[in-house]
Every structure is written in C-alpha cells, then in structure tokens.
Amino acid sequence: MLSGIEHFEYCQRQWALIHIEQLWKDNGLTTAGTIVHERADDYAQSETRGDLLILRNLRVFSATLGVTGACDVVEFRRSDSGATLRGRDGRWQPYPVEYKHGGAQPYNRAGHYQLCCEAMCLEEMLSCTIPAGAMYYNKNRRREVVEFDEELRQRVRDDLASMHALFERGYTPRVKRSKKRCRSCSLVDLCLPELGSSESASSYINDRIEEVAGGLNQKTAE
C-alpha cells in the first residue's frame, strides 16, 4: 500500500503494527487527518479550469516498485512536455498534491517520501517525468513544493525494498523510542515497552487475553 511508506519513514515499527499485524487505533491527530482527506475527496472526482485539470482520489500503481494506492489530488496543466490523457487533447503535465491536516514539521519529512512515490507511480503509468509536487498543510492552508531529486527517489526505492522484505518475513521491528514521535502516535498504547522483545504485538495481546480468560475460568471452577 502506497501510504505505508509514510508510516515506514515515521516509524518502522508503527508501519509493521499497521500493515503486518493489522493493528490500528485512532487519536485526535489521525481523526483530524481523516477529516481533511475526506474533505479533499468530497469535491467532484474531476474538475477543469481552463488549462488546468484536477483529478481527486486518483488510483495509481507501479509494477516496478510493487506498490498501489491513491493520490489525494493530481493537477494536470497543459504542457508540450507532458503526457497524453485519454479523452483529452494535447499534453498534460502531472503535479501530485498530498494533503496533511497539520503544519510542516522540519523533523518529519515522511510525507515527502509518499508524495515522491506517488509521482514515481504516475511516471511509470504515463511515461513522463515529474520533477516536483506539493504538500498542502491544512493548518496554515499553504503549500510546500517538494522536488523529486535522485536522493529522494532512491530513498523511496530503498524503503519499499525493505518494506517488502519485512512483510514477506512477517517481522515487526523492535521499539525505538522517540519522545516526539511516540507521543503523537495513535498506537502508543499498543506498542508497549515489553514489546521490545522478539514477541510480536499481536502475540502479546493474545497472550494477555488468554491469561484473563484463564483467570475467569479458574474462578468459575472454584
């Protein structure tokens, strides 16, 4: 899943808890993010303003990277160096835009990697080159231009290769504490200190459930 690369960049353990162990829990930040994305998707799927074509919730994929997902918004502007679009005259240059509910955080560039991955998928699908895209921050209603240089692209390739390898192994990385990131993570109550061992989060939870069930059965028998 394309959005997983943002989780992976934020915290590899968080990514594994969500995508390998299928655990999830909302908090204020994730709920606000969901609302922002729903608002972005509320508008018509496509919109034309002169030489600007806007597509929302656009499904994308890359066989090379082994990833699928959806772009919040892709803006297409008429350009001789752009891509051809079925049902549209001329050529159109794609420009992906990723929506975030908060403001820009200098220490957290996780969204940049997701945005770059979206661009790489679009490039493969449309046989074109996309040099840049934008992050839209709902908190201050501003855009941040993100250039897709080779360093960023290689980081995306490396991340996806690591994600595929961990997923195939079914391995959840150990805890790496970070005050800022752990405090903001909706899974902090599931990602307990005890889980720094080789035991997976789901195994830990199942064991605790069995302990409780066993205690109840014992009381019933007494």
Coordinates of N, CA and C in Angstrom, one line a residue:
M1 N 0.8 -1.2 0.0 CA 0.0 0.0 0.0 C 0.9 1.2 0.0
L2 N 0.6 2.2 -0.9 CA 1.4 3.3 -1.1 C 1.6 4.2 0.1
S3 N 0.5 4.4 0.9 CA 0.5 5.2 2.0 C 1.4 4.7 3.1
G4 N 1.7 3.4 3.0 CA 2.5 2.7 4.1 C 3.9 3.3 4.1
I5 N 4.4 3.9 3.1 CA 5.8 4.4 3.1 C 5.9 5.6 4.0
E6 N 4.8 6.3 4.2 CA 4.9 7.4 5.2 C 4.9 6.8 6.6
H7 N 4.2 5.8 6.9 CA 4.3 5.1 8.2 C 5.7 4.6 8.4
F8 N 6.3 4.0 7.4 CA 7.6 3.4 7.5 C 8.6 4.4 7.8
E9 N 8.5 5.6 7.1 CA 9.5 6.6 7.4 C 9.3 7.3 8.8
Y10 N 8.1 7.3 9.2 CA 7.8 7.9 10.5 C 8.3 6.9 11.6
C11 N 8.0 5.6 11.5 CA 8.5 4.6 12.4 C 8.3 3.3 11.8
Q12 N 9.4 2.5 11.6 CA 9.2 1.2 11.0 C 8.4 0.2 11.8
R13 N 8.4 0.4 13.1 CA 7.6 -0.5 14.0 C 6.1 -0.1 13.8
Q14 N 5.8 1.2 13.7 CA 4.4 1.6 13.5 C 3.9 1.0 12.2
W15 N 4.7 1.1 11.2 CA 4.3 0.5 9.9 C 4.0 -1.0 10.0
A16 N 4.9 -1.7 10.7 CA 4.7 -3.2 10.8 C 3.4 -3.5 11.7
L17 N 3.2 -2.7 12.7 CA 2.0 -2.9 13.5 C 0.7 -2.8 12.7
I18 N 0.7 -1.8 11.8 CA -0.4 -1.5 10.9 C -0.6 -2.5 9.8
H19 N 0.5 -2.7 9.1 CA 0.4 -3.4 7.8 C 0.8 -4.9 7.9
I20 N 1.5 -5.3 8.9 CA 1.7 -6.7 9.1 C 0.8 -7.3 10.2
E21 N 0.7 -6.7 11.3 CA -0.1 -7.2 12.4 C -1.5 -6.7 12.4
Q22 N -1.8 -5.8 11.5 CA -3.2 -5.3 11.3 C -3.8 -4.7 12.5
L23 N -3.0 -3.9 13.2 CA -3.5 -3.2 14.4 C -3.7 -1.7 14.1
W24 N -4.7 -1.1 14.6 CA -5.0 0.3 14.4 C -5.8 0.9 15.5
K25 N -5.5 2.2 15.8 CA -6.2 2.9 16.8 C -6.2 4.4 16.5
D26 N -7.3 5.1 16.5 CA -7.3 6.5 16.2 C -7.0 7.3 17.4
N27 N -6.4 8.5 17.1 CA -6.3 9.5 18.2 C -6.7 10.9 17.5
G28 N -6.6 12.0 18.2 CA -7.0 13.2 17.7 C -6.3 13.6 16.4
L29 N -5.0 13.3 16.3 CA -4.3 13.6 15.0 C -4.8 12.8 13.9
T30 N -5.0 11.5 14.1 CA -5.4 10.6 12.9 C -6.8 11.0 12.5
T31 N -7.7 11.3 13.5 CA -9.0 11.6 13.2 C -9.1 12.9 12.4
A32 N -8.3 13.9 12.8 CA -8.2 15.2 12.0 C -7.7 15.0 10.6
G33 N -6.7 14.1 10.5 CA -6.2 13.8 9.2 C -7.2 13.1 8.3
T34 N -8.0 12.2 8.8 CA -9.1 11.6 8.1 C -10.1 12.6 7.6
I35 N -10.5 13.6 8.4 CA -11.4 14.6 8.0 C -10.9 15.4 6.9
V36 N -9.6 15.8 7.0 CA -9.0 16.6 5.9 C -9.0 15.9 4.6
H37 N -8.7 14.6 4.6 CA -8.7 13.8 3.4 C -10.1 13.6 2.8
E38 N -11.1 13.4 3.7 CA -12.5 13.3 3.3 C -13.0 14.6 2.6
R39 N -12.5 15.7 3.1 CA -12.9 17.0 2.5 C -12.3 17.1 1.1
A40 N -11.1 16.6 1.0 CA -10.4 16.7 -0.3 C -11.1 15.8 -1.3
D41 N -11.7 14.7 -0.8 CA -12.4 13.7 -1.7 C -13.8 14.1 -1.9
D42 N -14.4 15.1 -1.1 CA -15.8 15.4 -1.2 C -16.1 16.1 -2.6
Y43 N -15.1 16.8 -3.1 CA -15.4 17.5 -4.4 C -15.5 16.5 -5.5
A44 N -16.0 17.0 -6.7 CA -16.1 16.1 -7.9 C -14.8 15.4 -8.2
Q45 N -14.8 14.2 -8.7 CA -13.6 13.5 -9.0 C -12.7 14.2 -10.0
S46 N -13.3 14.9 -10.9 CA -12.5 15.7 -11.8 C -13.1 17.1 -12.0
E47 N -12.2 18.0 -12.3 CA -12.6 19.4 -12.4 C -11.7 20.1 -13.4
T48 N -12.2 20.9 -14.3 CA -11.4 21.6 -15.3 C -11.5 23.1 -15.1
R49 N -10.4 23.8 -15.1 CA -10.3 25.2 -15.0 C -9.4 25.7 -16.1
G50 N -9.9 26.0 -17.3 CA -9.1 26.4 -18.4 C -8.1 25.4 -18.8
D51 N -6.8 25.7 -18.6 CA -5.7 24.7 -18.9 C -5.3 23.9 -17.7
L52 N -6.1 23.9 -16.7 CA -5.8 23.1 -15.5 C -6.9 22.0 -15.3
L53 N -6.5 20.7 -15.2 CA -7.4 19.6 -15.0 C -7.0 19.1 -13.6
I54 N -8.0 18.9 -12.7 CA -7.8 18.4 -11.4 C -8.5 17.1 -11.2
L55 N -7.7 16.1 -10.8 CA -8.3 14.8 -10.5 C -8.1 14.5 -9.0
R56 N -9.1 14.0 -8.4 CA -9.0 13.7 -6.9 C -9.1 12.2 -6.7
N57 N -8.5 11.7 -5.6 CA -8.5 10.3 -5.2 C -8.2 9.4 -6.4
L58 N -7.1 9.7 -7.1 CA -6.7 9.0 -8.3 C -5.9 7.8 -7.9
R59 N -6.4 6.6 -8.4 CA -5.7 5.3 -8.1 C -4.5 5.2 -9.0
V60 N -3.3 4.8 -8.4 CA -2.1 4.7 -9.1 C -1.4 3.4 -8.7
F61 N -0.4 3.0 -9.5 CA 0.3 1.7 -9.2 C 1.6 1.8 -9.9
S62 N 2.5 0.9 -9.5 CA 3.8 0.7 -10.1 C 4.2 -0.8 -10.0
A63 N 4.3 -1.4 -11.2 CA 4.7 -2.8 -11.2 C 6.2 -2.9 -10.8
T64 N 7.0 -1.9 -11.2 CA 8.4 -1.9 -10.8 C 8.7 -1.8 -9.3
L65 N 7.9 -0.9 -8.7 CA 8.1 -0.7 -7.2 C 7.3 -1.7 -6.4
G66 N 6.3 -2.3 -7.0 CA 5.4 -3.3 -6.3 C 4.5 -2.6 -5.3
V67 N 3.8 -1.5 -5.8 CA 3.0 -0.7 -4.9 C 1.8 -0.2 -5.6
T68 N 0.7 0.0 -4.8 CA -0.6 0.6 -5.4 C -1.1 1.5 -4.3
G69 N -1.9 2.4 -4.7 CA -2.5 3.4 -3.8 C -3.3 4.4 -4.5
A70 N -3.5 5.5 -3.8 CA -4.3 6.6 -4.3 C -3.7 8.0 -4.0
C71 N -3.7 8.9 -5.0 CA -3.2 10.3 -4.8 C -4.4 11.1 -4.3
D72 N -4.2 12.0 -3.3 CA -5.2 12.9 -2.9 C -5.7 13.7 -4.0
V73 N -4.7 14.4 -4.7 CA -5.1 15.3 -5.8 C -3.9 15.2 -6.8
V74 N -4.2 15.2 -8.1 CA -3.2 15.3 -9.1 C -3.7 16.4 -10.0
E75 N -2.9 17.5 -10.2 CA -3.2 18.6 -11.1 C -2.5 18.4 -12.4
F76 N -3.2 18.5 -13.5 CA -2.6 18.4 -14.8 C -2.7 19.7 -15.5
R77 N -1.5 20.3 -15.9 CA -1.5 21.5 -16.7 C -1.1 21.2 -18.1
R78 N -1.7 22.0 -19.1 CA -1.3 21.8 -20.5 C 0.2 22.1 -20.6
S79 N 0.9 21.2 -21.3 CA 2.4 21.4 -21.4 C 2.9 20.5 -22.6
D80 N 3.7 21.1 -23.4 CA 4.3 20.3 -24.6 C 5.1 19.1 -24.1
S81 N 5.6 19.2 -22.9 CA 6.5 18.1 -22.3 C 5.7 17.1 -21.4
G82 N 4.4 17.3 -21.4 CA 3.5 16.5 -20.5 C 3.2 15.1 -21.2
A83 N 2.2 14.5 -20.6 CA 1.7 13.2 -21.0 C 0.4 13.3 -21.7
T84 N 0.1 12.3 -22.6 CA -1.2 12.3 -23.3 C -2.2 11.6 -22.3
L85 N -3.4 12.2 -22.3 CA -4.5 11.6 -21.5 C -5.7 11.2 -22.4
R86 N -6.2 10.0 -22.1 CA -7.3 9.5 -22.9 C -8.5 10.5 -22.8
G87 N -9.1 10.9 -24.0 CA -10.2 11.8 -24.0 C -9.9 13.2 -23.8
R88 N -8.6 13.6 -23.8 CA -8.2 15.0 -23.7 C -7.2 15.3 -24.8
D89 N -7.4 16.5 -25.4 CA -6.5 16.9 -26.5 C -5.2 17.4 -25.8
G90 N -4.1 17.4 -26.6 CA -2.9 17.9 -26.2 C -2.2 17.1 -25.1
R91 N -1.2 17.7 -24.5 CA -0.4 17.0 -23.5 C -0.5 17.7 -22.1
W92 N -0.4 16.9 -21.1 CA -0.7 17.5 -19.7 C 0.4 17.0 -18.8
Q93 N 0.9 18.0 -18.0 CA 2.0 17.7 -17.0 C 1.4 17.5 -15.7
P94 N 1.6 16.3 -15.1 CA 1.0 15.9 -13.8 C 1.8 16.6 -12.7
Y95 N 1.1 16.9 -11.6 CA 1.6 17.6 -10.4 C 0.9 17.0 -9.2
P96 N 1.4 16.0 -8.5 CA 0.7 15.5 -7.4 C 0.7 16.4 -6.1
V97 N -0.4 16.4 -5.4 CA -0.5 17.2 -4.2 C -1.1 16.3 -3.1
E98 N -0.3 16.2 -2.0 CA -0.7 15.4 -0.8 C -1.2 16.3 0.3
Y99 N -2.4 16.0 0.9 CA -3.0 16.8 1.9 C -2.6 16.3 3.3
K100 N -2.2 17.3 4.2 CA -1.9 17.0 5.6 C -2.7 17.9 6.5
H101 N -3.2 17.4 7.6 CA -4.1 18.2 8.5 C -3.3 19.3 9.3
G102 N -2.0 19.0 9.6 CA -1.3 19.9 10.5 C -0.4 20.9 9.6
G103 N 0.6 21.4 10.3 CA 1.6 22.2 9.6 C 2.9 21.5 9.3
A104 N 3.8 22.1 8.5 CA 5.0 21.5 8.2 C 5.9 21.3 9.4
Q105 N 6.5 20.1 9.5 CA 7.4 19.8 10.6 C 8.8 19.5 10.1
P106 N 9.7 20.3 10.4 CA 11.1 20.2 9.8 C 11.7 18.8 10.1
Y107 N 11.4 18.2 11.3 CA 12.0 17.0 11.7 C 11.3 15.8 11.0
N108 N 10.1 16.0 10.4 CA 9.4 14.9 9.9 C 9.1 15.1 8.4
R109 N 9.8 14.4 7.6 CA 9.7 14.5 6.1 C 9.0 13.3 5.5
A110 N 8.3 12.5 6.4 CA 7.7 11.2 5.9 C 6.8 11.4 4.8
G111 N 6.0 12.5 4.8 CA 5.1 12.8 3.7 C 5.7 13.0 2.4
H112 N 7.0 13.5 2.4 CA 7.7 13.8 1.2 C 7.9 12.5 0.4
Y113 N 8.2 11.4 1.1 CA 8.5 10.1 0.5 C 7.2 9.5 -0.1
Q114 N 6.1 9.7 0.6 CA 4.9 9.2 0.0 C 4.5 10.0 -1.3
L115 N 4.7 11.3 -1.2 CA 4.5 12.1 -2.4 C 5.4 11.8 -3.6
C116 N 6.6 11.5 -3.3 CA 7.6 11.1 -4.3 C 7.2 9.8 -4.9
C117 N 6.7 8.8 -4.1 CA 6.3 7.5 -4.5 C 5.1 7.7 -5.5
E118 N 4.2 8.6 -5.1 CA 3.0 8.8 -6.0 C 3.5 9.3 -7.4
A119 N 4.5 10.2 -7.4 CA 5.0 10.7 -8.6 C 5.7 9.6 -9.4
M120 N 6.4 8.7 -8.8 CA 7.1 7.6 -9.5 C 6.1 6.7 -10.1
C121 N 5.0 6.5 -9.4 CA 3.9 5.6 -10.0 C 3.3 6.3 -11.2
L122 N 3.0 7.6 -11.1 CA 2.4 8.3 -12.2 C 3.4 8.3 -13.4
E123 N 4.7 8.5 -13.2 CA 5.7 8.5 -14.2 C 5.6 7.1 -15.0
E124 N 5.5 6.1 -14.3 CA 5.5 4.7 -14.9 C 4.2 4.5 -15.7
M125 N 3.1 5.0 -15.1 CA 1.8 4.8 -15.8 C 1.7 5.7 -17.0
L126 N 2.2 6.9 -17.0 CA 2.0 7.9 -18.1 C 3.2 8.1 -19.0
S127 N 4.3 7.4 -18.7 CA 5.6 7.5 -19.5 C 6.0 9.0 -19.6
C128 N 6.1 9.6 -18.4 CA 6.5 11.0 -18.4 C 7.5 11.3 -17.2
T129 N 8.0 12.5 -17.1 CA 8.8 12.9 -16.0 C 8.1 13.9 -15.1
I130 N 8.2 13.7 -13.8 CA 7.5 14.6 -12.9 C 8.6 15.2 -11.9
P131 N 9.1 16.4 -12.1 CA 10.2 16.9 -11.3 C 9.8 17.3 -9.9
A132 N 8.5 17.7 -9.7 CA 8.1 18.2 -8.3 C 6.6 18.0 -8.1
G133 N 6.3 18.1 -6.8 CA 4.9 18.1 -6.4 C 4.7 19.0 -5.2
A134 N 3.6 18.9 -4.4 CA 3.4 19.8 -3.3 C 2.7 19.1 -2.1
M135 N 3.1 19.5 -0.9 CA 2.4 19.1 0.3 C 1.5 20.3 0.6
Y136 N 0.2 20.0 0.9 CA -0.7 21.0 1.3 C -1.0 20.8 2.8
Y137 N -0.7 21.9 3.6 CA -0.9 21.8 5.0 C -2.2 22.5 5.4
N138 N -3.1 21.8 5.9 CA -4.4 22.4 6.2 C -4.4 23.4 7.4
K139 N -3.4 23.3 8.3 CA -3.3 24.1 9.5 C -3.1 25.6 9.0
N140 N -2.2 25.8 8.1 CA -2.0 27.2 7.7 C -2.4 27.4 6.2
R141 N -3.0 26.4 5.6 CA -3.5 26.5 4.2 C -2.4 27.0 3.3
R142 N -1.3 26.3 3.4 CA -0.2 26.7 2.5 C 0.4 25.4 1.8
R143 N 1.1 25.6 0.7 CA 1.7 24.5 0.0 C 3.2 24.6 0.2
E144 N 3.8 23.4 0.2 CA 5.3 23.3 0.3 C 5.7 22.5 -1.0
V145 N 6.5 23.1 -1.8 CA 6.9 22.5 -3.0 C 8.0 21.4 -2.6
V146 N 7.9 20.2 -3.2 CA 8.8 19.1 -2.9 C 9.4 18.7 -4.3
E147 N 10.7 18.9 -4.4 CA 11.4 18.5 -5.6 C 11.9 17.0 -5.5
F148 N 11.6 16.2 -6.6 CA 11.9 14.8 -6.5 C 13.3 14.6 -7.1
D149 N 14.3 14.8 -6.3 CA 15.7 14.6 -6.8 C 16.0 13.1 -6.6
E150 N 17.2 12.8 -7.1 CA 17.6 11.4 -7.2 C 17.7 10.8 -5.8
E151 N 18.2 11.6 -4.8 CA 18.4 11.2 -3.4 C 17.0 10.7 -2.8
L152 N 16.0 11.6 -3.1 CA 14.7 11.3 -2.6 C 14.1 10.0 -3.2
R153 N 14.3 9.9 -4.5 CA 13.8 8.7 -5.3 C 14.5 7.5 -4.8
Q154 N 15.8 7.5 -4.6 CA 16.5 6.3 -4.1 C 16.0 5.9 -2.7
R155 N 15.7 6.9 -1.9 CA 15.2 6.6 -0.6 C 13.9 5.8 -0.7
V156 N 13.1 6.3 -1.6 CA 11.8 5.6 -1.8 C 12.0 4.1 -2.2
R157 N 12.9 3.9 -3.2 CA 13.2 2.6 -3.7 C 13.7 1.7 -2.5
D158 N 14.6 2.3 -1.7 CA 15.2 1.5 -0.6 C 14.1 1.2 0.4
D159 N 13.3 2.1 0.8 CA 12.2 1.9 1.7 C 11.3 0.8 1.3
L160 N 10.9 0.9 0.0 CA 9.9 -0.1 -0.5 C 10.6 -1.5 -0.5
A161 N 11.8 -1.6 -0.8 CA 12.5 -2.9 -0.8 C 12.6 -3.5 0.6
S162 N 12.8 -2.6 1.6 CA 12.8 -3.0 3.0 C 11.4 -3.4 3.5
M163 N 10.4 -2.7 3.0 CA 9.1 -3.0 3.4 C 8.6 -4.4 2.9
H164 N 9.0 -4.6 1.6 CA 8.6 -5.9 1.0 C 9.3 -7.1 1.8
A165 N 10.6 -6.8 2.1 CA 11.4 -7.9 2.8 C 10.8 -8.2 4.2
L166 N 10.4 -7.1 4.9 CA 9.9 -7.3 6.3 C 8.5 -8.0 6.2
F167 N 7.7 -7.6 5.2 CA 6.4 -8.1 5.0 C 6.4 -9.6 4.7
E168 N 7.3 -10.0 3.8 CA 7.5 -11.4 3.5 C 7.9 -12.2 4.7
R169 N 8.7 -11.7 5.6 CA 9.2 -12.4 6.8 C 8.1 -12.3 7.9
G170 N 7.2 -11.4 7.8 CA 6.2 -11.2 8.8 C 6.9 -10.7 10.1
Y171 N 7.9 -9.8 9.9 CA 8.7 -9.4 11.1 C 8.4 -8.0 11.5
T172 N 8.1 -7.8 12.8 CA 7.9 -6.5 13.4 C 9.1 -5.9 14.1
P173 N 9.7 -4.8 13.6 CA 10.9 -4.3 14.2 C 10.7 -4.0 15.7
R174 N 11.8 -4.0 16.5 CA 11.7 -3.7 17.9 C 11.5 -2.2 18.1
V175 N 11.1 -1.8 19.4 CA 10.8 -0.5 19.7 C 12.1 0.4 19.7
K176 N 11.9 1.6 19.1 CA 13.0 2.6 19.1 C 12.3 3.9 19.6
R177 N 12.6 4.2 20.8 CA 11.9 5.3 21.5 C 12.2 6.7 20.9
S178 N 11.2 7.5 20.8 CA 11.3 8.9 20.4 C 10.2 9.7 21.0
K179 N 10.6 10.7 21.9 CA 9.6 11.4 22.6 C 8.5 12.0 21.7
K180 N 9.0 12.8 20.7 CA 8.1 13.5 19.8 C 7.2 12.5 19.1
R181 N 7.8 11.5 18.5 CA 7.0 10.6 17.6 C 6.1 9.7 18.4
C182 N 6.6 9.1 19.5 CA 5.8 8.2 20.3 C 4.6 8.9 20.9
R183 N 4.8 10.2 21.4 CA 3.8 11.0 22.0 C 2.6 11.2 21.0
S184 N 3.0 11.4 19.7 CA 2.0 11.7 18.6 C 1.4 10.4 18.0
C185 N 1.9 9.3 18.3 CA 1.5 8.0 17.7 C 0.2 7.5 18.3
S186 N -0.8 7.1 17.4 CA -2.0 6.6 17.9 C -1.9 5.2 18.5
L187 N -0.8 4.5 18.2 CA -0.6 3.1 18.6 C 0.3 3.0 19.8
V188 N 0.5 4.1 20.5 CA 1.5 4.1 21.6 C 1.0 3.2 22.7
D189 N -0.3 3.0 22.9 CA -0.8 2.1 24.0 C -0.7 0.7 23.6
L190 N -0.6 0.4 22.3 CA -0.4 -1.0 21.8 C 1.1 -1.3 21.7
C191 N 1.9 -0.3 21.5 CA 3.4 -0.5 21.3 C 4.0 -0.3 22.7
L192 N 3.9 -1.4 23.6 CA 4.3 -1.3 25.0 C 5.8 -1.6 25.1
P193 N 6.5 -1.1 26.2 CA 7.9 -1.3 26.4 C 8.2 -2.8 26.4
E194 N 7.3 -3.7 26.9 CA 7.6 -5.1 26.9 C 7.8 -5.7 25.5
L195 N 7.2 -4.9 24.6 CA 7.3 -5.5 23.2 C 8.6 -5.3 22.5
G196 N 9.6 -4.7 23.3 CA 10.9 -4.6 22.7 C 11.6 -5.9 22.5
S197 N 11.0 -7.0 23.1 CA 11.5 -8.3 22.9 C 11.1 -8.8 21.5
S198 N 11.4 -10.1 21.2 CA 11.1 -10.7 19.9 C 9.6 -11.0 19.8
E199 N 8.9 -10.9 20.9 CA 7.4 -11.2 20.8 C 6.7 -10.1 20.0
S200 N 5.8 -10.6 19.1 CA 5.1 -9.6 18.3 C 4.0 -9.0 19.1
A201 N 3.5 -7.9 18.7 CA 2.4 -7.2 19.4 C 1.1 -8.0 19.5
S202 N 0.8 -8.6 18.4 CA -0.5 -9.4 18.3 C -0.3 -10.6 19.2
S203 N 0.9 -11.2 19.3 CA 1.1 -12.4 20.2 C 1.0 -12.0 21.6
Y204 N 1.5 -10.8 21.9 CA 1.5 -10.3 23.3 C 0.0 -10.1 23.7
I205 N -0.8 -9.4 22.9 CA -2.2 -9.2 23.2 C -3.0 -10.5 23.3
N206 N -2.7 -11.4 22.4 CA -3.4 -12.7 22.5 C -3.0 -13.5 23.8
D207 N -1.8 -13.4 24.2 CA -1.4 -14.0 25.5 C -2.1 -13.4 26.7
R208 N -2.2 -12.0 26.6 CA -2.9 -11.4 27.8 C -4.4 -11.7 27.8
I209 N -5.0 -11.9 26.6 CA -6.4 -12.3 26.5 C -6.5 -13.7 27.1
E210 N -5.6 -14.6 26.8 CA -5.7 -16.0 27.3 C -5.5 -16.0 28.8
E211 N -4.6 -15.1 29.3 CA -4.4 -15.0 30.8 C -5.7 -14.6 31.5
V212 N -6.4 -13.6 30.9 CA -7.6 -13.1 31.5 C -8.7 -14.2 31.5
A213 N -8.8 -14.9 30.3 CA -9.8 -15.9 30.1 C -9.5 -17.1 31.1
G214 N -8.2 -17.4 31.2 CA -7.8 -18.5 32.1 C -8.2 -18.2 33.6
G215 N -8.0 -16.9 34.0 CA -8.3 -16.5 35.3 C -9.8 -16.6 35.6
L216 N -10.6 -16.2 34.6 CA -12.1 -16.2 34.7 C -12.5 -17.7 34.8
N217 N -12.0 -18.6 34.0 CA -12.3 -20.0 34.1 C -12.0 -20.6 35.4
Q218 N -10.9 -20.2 36.0 CA -10.4 -20.7 37.3 C -11.4 -20.3 38.4
K219 N -11.8 -19.0 38.3 CA -12.8 -18.5 39.3 C -14.1 -19.2 39.2
T220 N -14.5 -19.5 38.0 CA -15.8 -20.2 37.7 C -15.7 -21.6 38.3
A221 N -14.6 -22.3 38.1 CA -14.4 -23.6 38.6 C -14.5 -23.7 40.1
E222 N -13.9 -22.6 40.8 CA -13.9 -22.6 42.2 C -15.3 -22.4 42.8

